[in-house]
């Protein structure tokens, strides 16, 4: 496997995965419609990797565009990131999410089938575990969702299972991400949403750069170490490397892996670590719980370790340092 098509390759996780792919001598082809990313990221990727990267500004829903790419680039495997991902917006506009996330995936799978490319890695989320019955979360836990965004991830997982059942030629890896934060060590790429962020780390960054006045901590009465929500934060570069291991995996068929660290960190712990390692203050207040949030969520990483050799190498301190390094280099 040499030529890898990365859908959504200019996005946060996509771009970091492109870096790891290039480091491991894959040739990368990106399709991205720039709906939630910037073309500047392409130049930065070329700067970091010093490699040629083919880029197509197109929508994955557009089958004709996909066919042209498959014809020209001789794609061996696809890593599919492209999709809408704002939980709150998905509740307000469910059809927008179902249309885009399902349509793009079905179009992609049809074109892959037509060009006999059966190797796929799909970017799923720990959101498919809903409220877990116990911790750490294993891959065979029951699945449920609390919002349309999460449901698109779960539906796509089901589609992939049906596809594999219909034709065992398919070689599919579903990766369920926990909470990726941090940024590439170069400080050139990272996560900097244009709108008000939904997720914790981008929100902290906007408070530190004074673009937003205060971090609201959503509840301090959860059943956790200090009452604030606990999550499994993973450095985005570690997560990205997990995709390289998934490509190299000798095991065939349909495989599902958690990508996390196996370690839970509370909101307050994350904020305190951020303040300590970066020597800054984060203005914060405790507010009420955010609807749909759960107490705690962290991964069992045993399966990914056993079958892929995956083990995260960066800790939360490093994630906080790298996230702040990126934002310092990319704001005035
Ligand atoms: C969220 C999504 C999940 C998605 C994931 C993508 C929800 C309910 N879940 O997960 O579906 O896959 O992002 O990365 O939105 N927090 C604050 N203040 C903030 C923001 C967050 O206190 O301004 C807290 C949350 O209550 C939570 C923790 O920080 O305890 C992490 O939140 P977040 O970064 O949004 O991730 P998840 O909720 O785990």
PDB file of N, CA and C in Angstrom, residues 2-7 9 14-15 17-23 25-31 42 45 49 51-56 73 75 79:
ATOM      1  N   UNK A   2       0.645   2.081  -0.969  1.00  0.00           N
ATOM      2  CA  UNK A   2       1.550   3.233  -1.118  1.00  0.00           C
ATOM      3  C   UNK A   2       0.765   4.549  -1.219  1.00  0.00           C
ATOM      4  N   UNK A   3      -0.235   4.556  -2.099  1.00  0.00           N
ATOM      5  CA  UNK A   3      -0.984   5.806  -2.339  1.00  0.00           C
ATOM      6  C   UNK A   3      -2.223   5.855  -1.458  1.00  0.00           C
ATOM      7  N   UNK A   4      -2.248   6.842  -0.567  1.00  0.00           N
ATOM      8  CA  UNK A   4      -3.331   6.898   0.414  1.00  0.00           C
ATOM      9  C   UNK A   4      -4.186   8.143   0.170  1.00  0.00           C
ATOM     10  N   UNK A   5      -5.473   7.937  -0.054  1.00  0.00           N
ATOM     11  CA  UNK A   5      -6.398   9.068  -0.166  1.00  0.00           C
ATOM     12  C   UNK A   5      -6.896   9.435   1.232  1.00  0.00           C
ATOM     13  N   UNK A   6      -6.711  10.706   1.596  1.00  0.00           N
ATOM     14  CA  UNK A   6      -7.153  11.175   2.911  1.00  0.00           C
ATOM     15  C   UNK A   6      -8.284  12.181   2.688  1.00  0.00           C
ATOM     16  N   UNK A   7      -9.498  11.799   3.058  1.00  0.00           N
ATOM     17  CA  UNK A   7     -10.612  12.746   2.915  1.00  0.00           C
ATOM     18  C   UNK A   7     -10.616  13.654   4.147  1.00  0.00           C
ATOM     19  N   UNK A   9      -8.366  15.906   4.662  1.00  0.00           N
ATOM     20  CA  UNK A   9      -6.946  15.878   5.040  1.00  0.00           C
ATOM     21  C   UNK A   9      -6.384  17.212   5.502  1.00  0.00           C
ATOM     22  N   UNK A  14      -7.067  15.081  10.359  1.00  0.00           N
ATOM     23  CA  UNK A  14      -6.605  14.726   9.016  1.00  0.00           C
ATOM     24  C   UNK A  14      -5.200  15.244   8.741  1.00  0.00           C
ATOM     25  N   UNK A  15      -4.946  16.517   9.050  1.00  0.00           N
ATOM     26  CA  UNK A  15      -3.644  17.112   8.732  1.00  0.00           C
ATOM     27  C   UNK A  15      -2.522  16.448   9.535  1.00  0.00           C
ATOM     28  N   UNK A  17      -2.530  13.431  10.582  1.00  0.00           N
ATOM     29  CA  UNK A  17      -2.358  12.088  10.015  1.00  0.00           C
ATOM     30  C   UNK A  17      -1.528  12.153   8.731  1.00  0.00           C
ATOM     31  N   UNK A  18      -1.747  13.204   7.934  1.00  0.00           N
ATOM     32  CA  UNK A  18      -0.937  13.375   6.719  1.00  0.00           C
ATOM     33  C   UNK A  18       0.552  13.465   7.091  1.00  0.00           C
ATOM     34  N   UNK A  19       0.864  14.185   8.155  1.00  0.00           N
ATOM     35  CA  UNK A  19       2.268  14.301   8.597  1.00  0.00           C
ATOM     36  C   UNK A  19       2.841  12.917   8.901  1.00  0.00           C
ATOM     37  N   UNK A  20       2.105  12.127   9.662  1.00  0.00           N
ATOM     38  CA  UNK A  20       2.609  10.792  10.036  1.00  0.00           C
ATOM     39  C   UNK A  20       2.722   9.877   8.814  1.00  0.00           C
ATOM     40  N   UNK A  21       1.775  10.000   7.889  1.00  0.00           N
ATOM     41  CA  UNK A  21       1.835   9.173   6.668  1.00  0.00           C
ATOM     42  C   UNK A  21       3.091   9.521   5.868  1.00  0.00           C
ATOM     43  N   UNK A  22       3.344  10.814   5.704  1.00  0.00           N
ATOM     44  CA  UNK A  22       4.521  11.244   4.934  1.00  0.00           C
ATOM     45  C   UNK A  22       5.809  10.771   5.606  1.00  0.00           C
ATOM     46  N   UNK A  23       5.865  10.900   6.939  1.00  0.00           N
ATOM     47  CA  UNK A  23       7.053  10.436   7.680  1.00  0.00           C
ATOM     48  C   UNK A  23       7.301   8.962   7.426  1.00  0.00           C
ATOM     49  N   UNK A  25       6.657   7.396   4.647  1.00  0.00           N
ATOM     50  CA  UNK A  25       6.871   7.170   3.212  1.00  0.00           C
ATOM     51  C   UNK A  25       5.650   6.751   2.409  1.00  0.00           C
ATOM     52  N   UNK A  26       4.490   7.120   2.871  1.00  0.00           N
ATOM     53  CA  UNK A  26       3.311   6.941   2.028  1.00  0.00           C
ATOM     54  C   UNK A  26       3.181   8.165   1.134  1.00  0.00           C
ATOM     55  N   UNK A  27       2.569   7.971  -0.036  1.00  0.00           N
ATOM     56  CA  UNK A  27       2.250   9.126  -0.881  1.00  0.00           C
ATOM     57  C   UNK A  27       0.801   9.523  -0.601  1.00  0.00           C
ATOM     58  N   UNK A  28       0.629  10.791  -0.242  1.00  0.00           N
ATOM     59  CA  UNK A  28      -0.684  11.236   0.223  1.00  0.00           C
ATOM     60  C   UNK A  28      -1.422  12.036  -0.850  1.00  0.00           C
ATOM     61  N   UNK A  29      -2.691  11.701  -1.003  1.00  0.00           N
ATOM     62  CA  UNK A  29      -3.600  12.460  -1.865  1.00  0.00           C
ATOM     63  C   UNK A  29      -4.724  12.956  -0.968  1.00  0.00           C
ATOM     64  N   UNK A  30      -4.964  14.274  -0.989  1.00  0.00           N
ATOM     65  CA  UNK A  30      -5.998  14.832  -0.109  1.00  0.00           C
ATOM     66  C   UNK A  30      -7.200  15.291  -0.927  1.00  0.00           C
ATOM     67  N   UNK A  31      -8.389  14.976  -0.420  1.00  0.00           N
ATOM     68  CA  UNK A  31      -9.596  15.648  -0.922  1.00  0.00           C
ATOM     69  C   UNK A  31     -10.216  16.367   0.266  1.00  0.00           C
ATOM     70  N   UNK A  42      -2.262  23.313   3.672  1.00  0.00           N
ATOM     71  CA  UNK A  42      -1.547  22.520   2.663  1.00  0.00           C
ATOM     72  C   UNK A  42      -0.084  22.945   2.574  1.00  0.00           C
ATOM     73  N   UNK A  45       1.748  21.772   5.574  1.00  0.00           N
ATOM     74  CA  UNK A  45       2.026  20.334   5.515  1.00  0.00           C
ATOM     75  C   UNK A  45       3.250  20.061   4.636  1.00  0.00           C
ATOM     76  N   UNK A  49       6.599  18.307   6.049  1.00  0.00           N
ATOM     77  CA  UNK A  49       6.949  16.963   5.562  1.00  0.00           C
ATOM     78  C   UNK A  49       8.025  16.993   4.470  1.00  0.00           C
ATOM     79  N   UNK A  51       7.476  16.919   1.441  1.00  0.00           N
ATOM     80  CA  UNK A  51       7.051  15.901   0.457  1.00  0.00           C
ATOM     81  C   UNK A  51       6.021  16.518  -0.489  1.00  0.00           C
ATOM     82  N   UNK A  52       5.901  15.925  -1.639  1.00  0.00           N
ATOM     83  CA  UNK A  52       4.820  16.283  -2.559  1.00  0.00           C
ATOM     84  C   UNK A  52       3.503  15.737  -2.016  1.00  0.00           C
ATOM     85  N   UNK A  53       2.470  16.555  -2.010  1.00  0.00           N
ATOM     86  CA  UNK A  53       1.159  16.079  -1.562  1.00  0.00           C
ATOM     87  C   UNK A  53       0.156  16.498  -2.633  1.00  0.00           C
ATOM     88  N   UNK A  54      -0.588  15.537  -3.159  1.00  0.00           N
ATOM     89  CA  UNK A  54      -1.587  15.897  -4.179  1.00  0.00           C
ATOM     90  C   UNK A  54      -2.835  16.414  -3.483  1.00  0.00           C
ATOM     91  N   UNK A  55      -3.399  17.494  -4.012  1.00  0.00           N
ATOM     92  CA  UNK A  55      -4.568  18.078  -3.353  1.00  0.00           C
ATOM     93  C   UNK A  55      -5.703  18.323  -4.347  1.00  0.00           C
ATOM     94  N   UNK A  56      -6.903  17.931  -3.953  1.00  0.00           N
ATOM     95  CA  UNK A  56      -8.103  18.191  -4.750  1.00  0.00           C
ATOM     96  C   UNK A  56      -9.113  18.931  -3.894  1.00  0.00           C
ATOM     97  N   UNK A  73      -4.893   8.693  -9.618  1.00  0.00           N
ATOM     98  CA  UNK A  73      -3.911   8.509  -8.541  1.00  0.00           C
ATOM     99  C   UNK A  73      -3.647   7.053  -8.135  1.00  0.00           C
ATOM    100  N   UNK A  75      -5.265   4.808  -6.175  1.00  0.00           N
ATOM    101  CA  UNK A  75      -5.369   4.796  -4.711  1.00  0.00           C
ATOM    102  C   UNK A  75      -5.355   3.352  -4.170  1.00  0.00           C
ATOM    103  N   UNK A  79      -8.319   6.854   3.952  1.00  0.00           N
ATOM    104  CA  UNK A  79      -8.606   7.191   5.352  1.00  0.00           C
ATOM    105  C   UNK A  79      -9.673   8.274   5.312  1.00  0.00           C
TER     106      UNK A  79
END
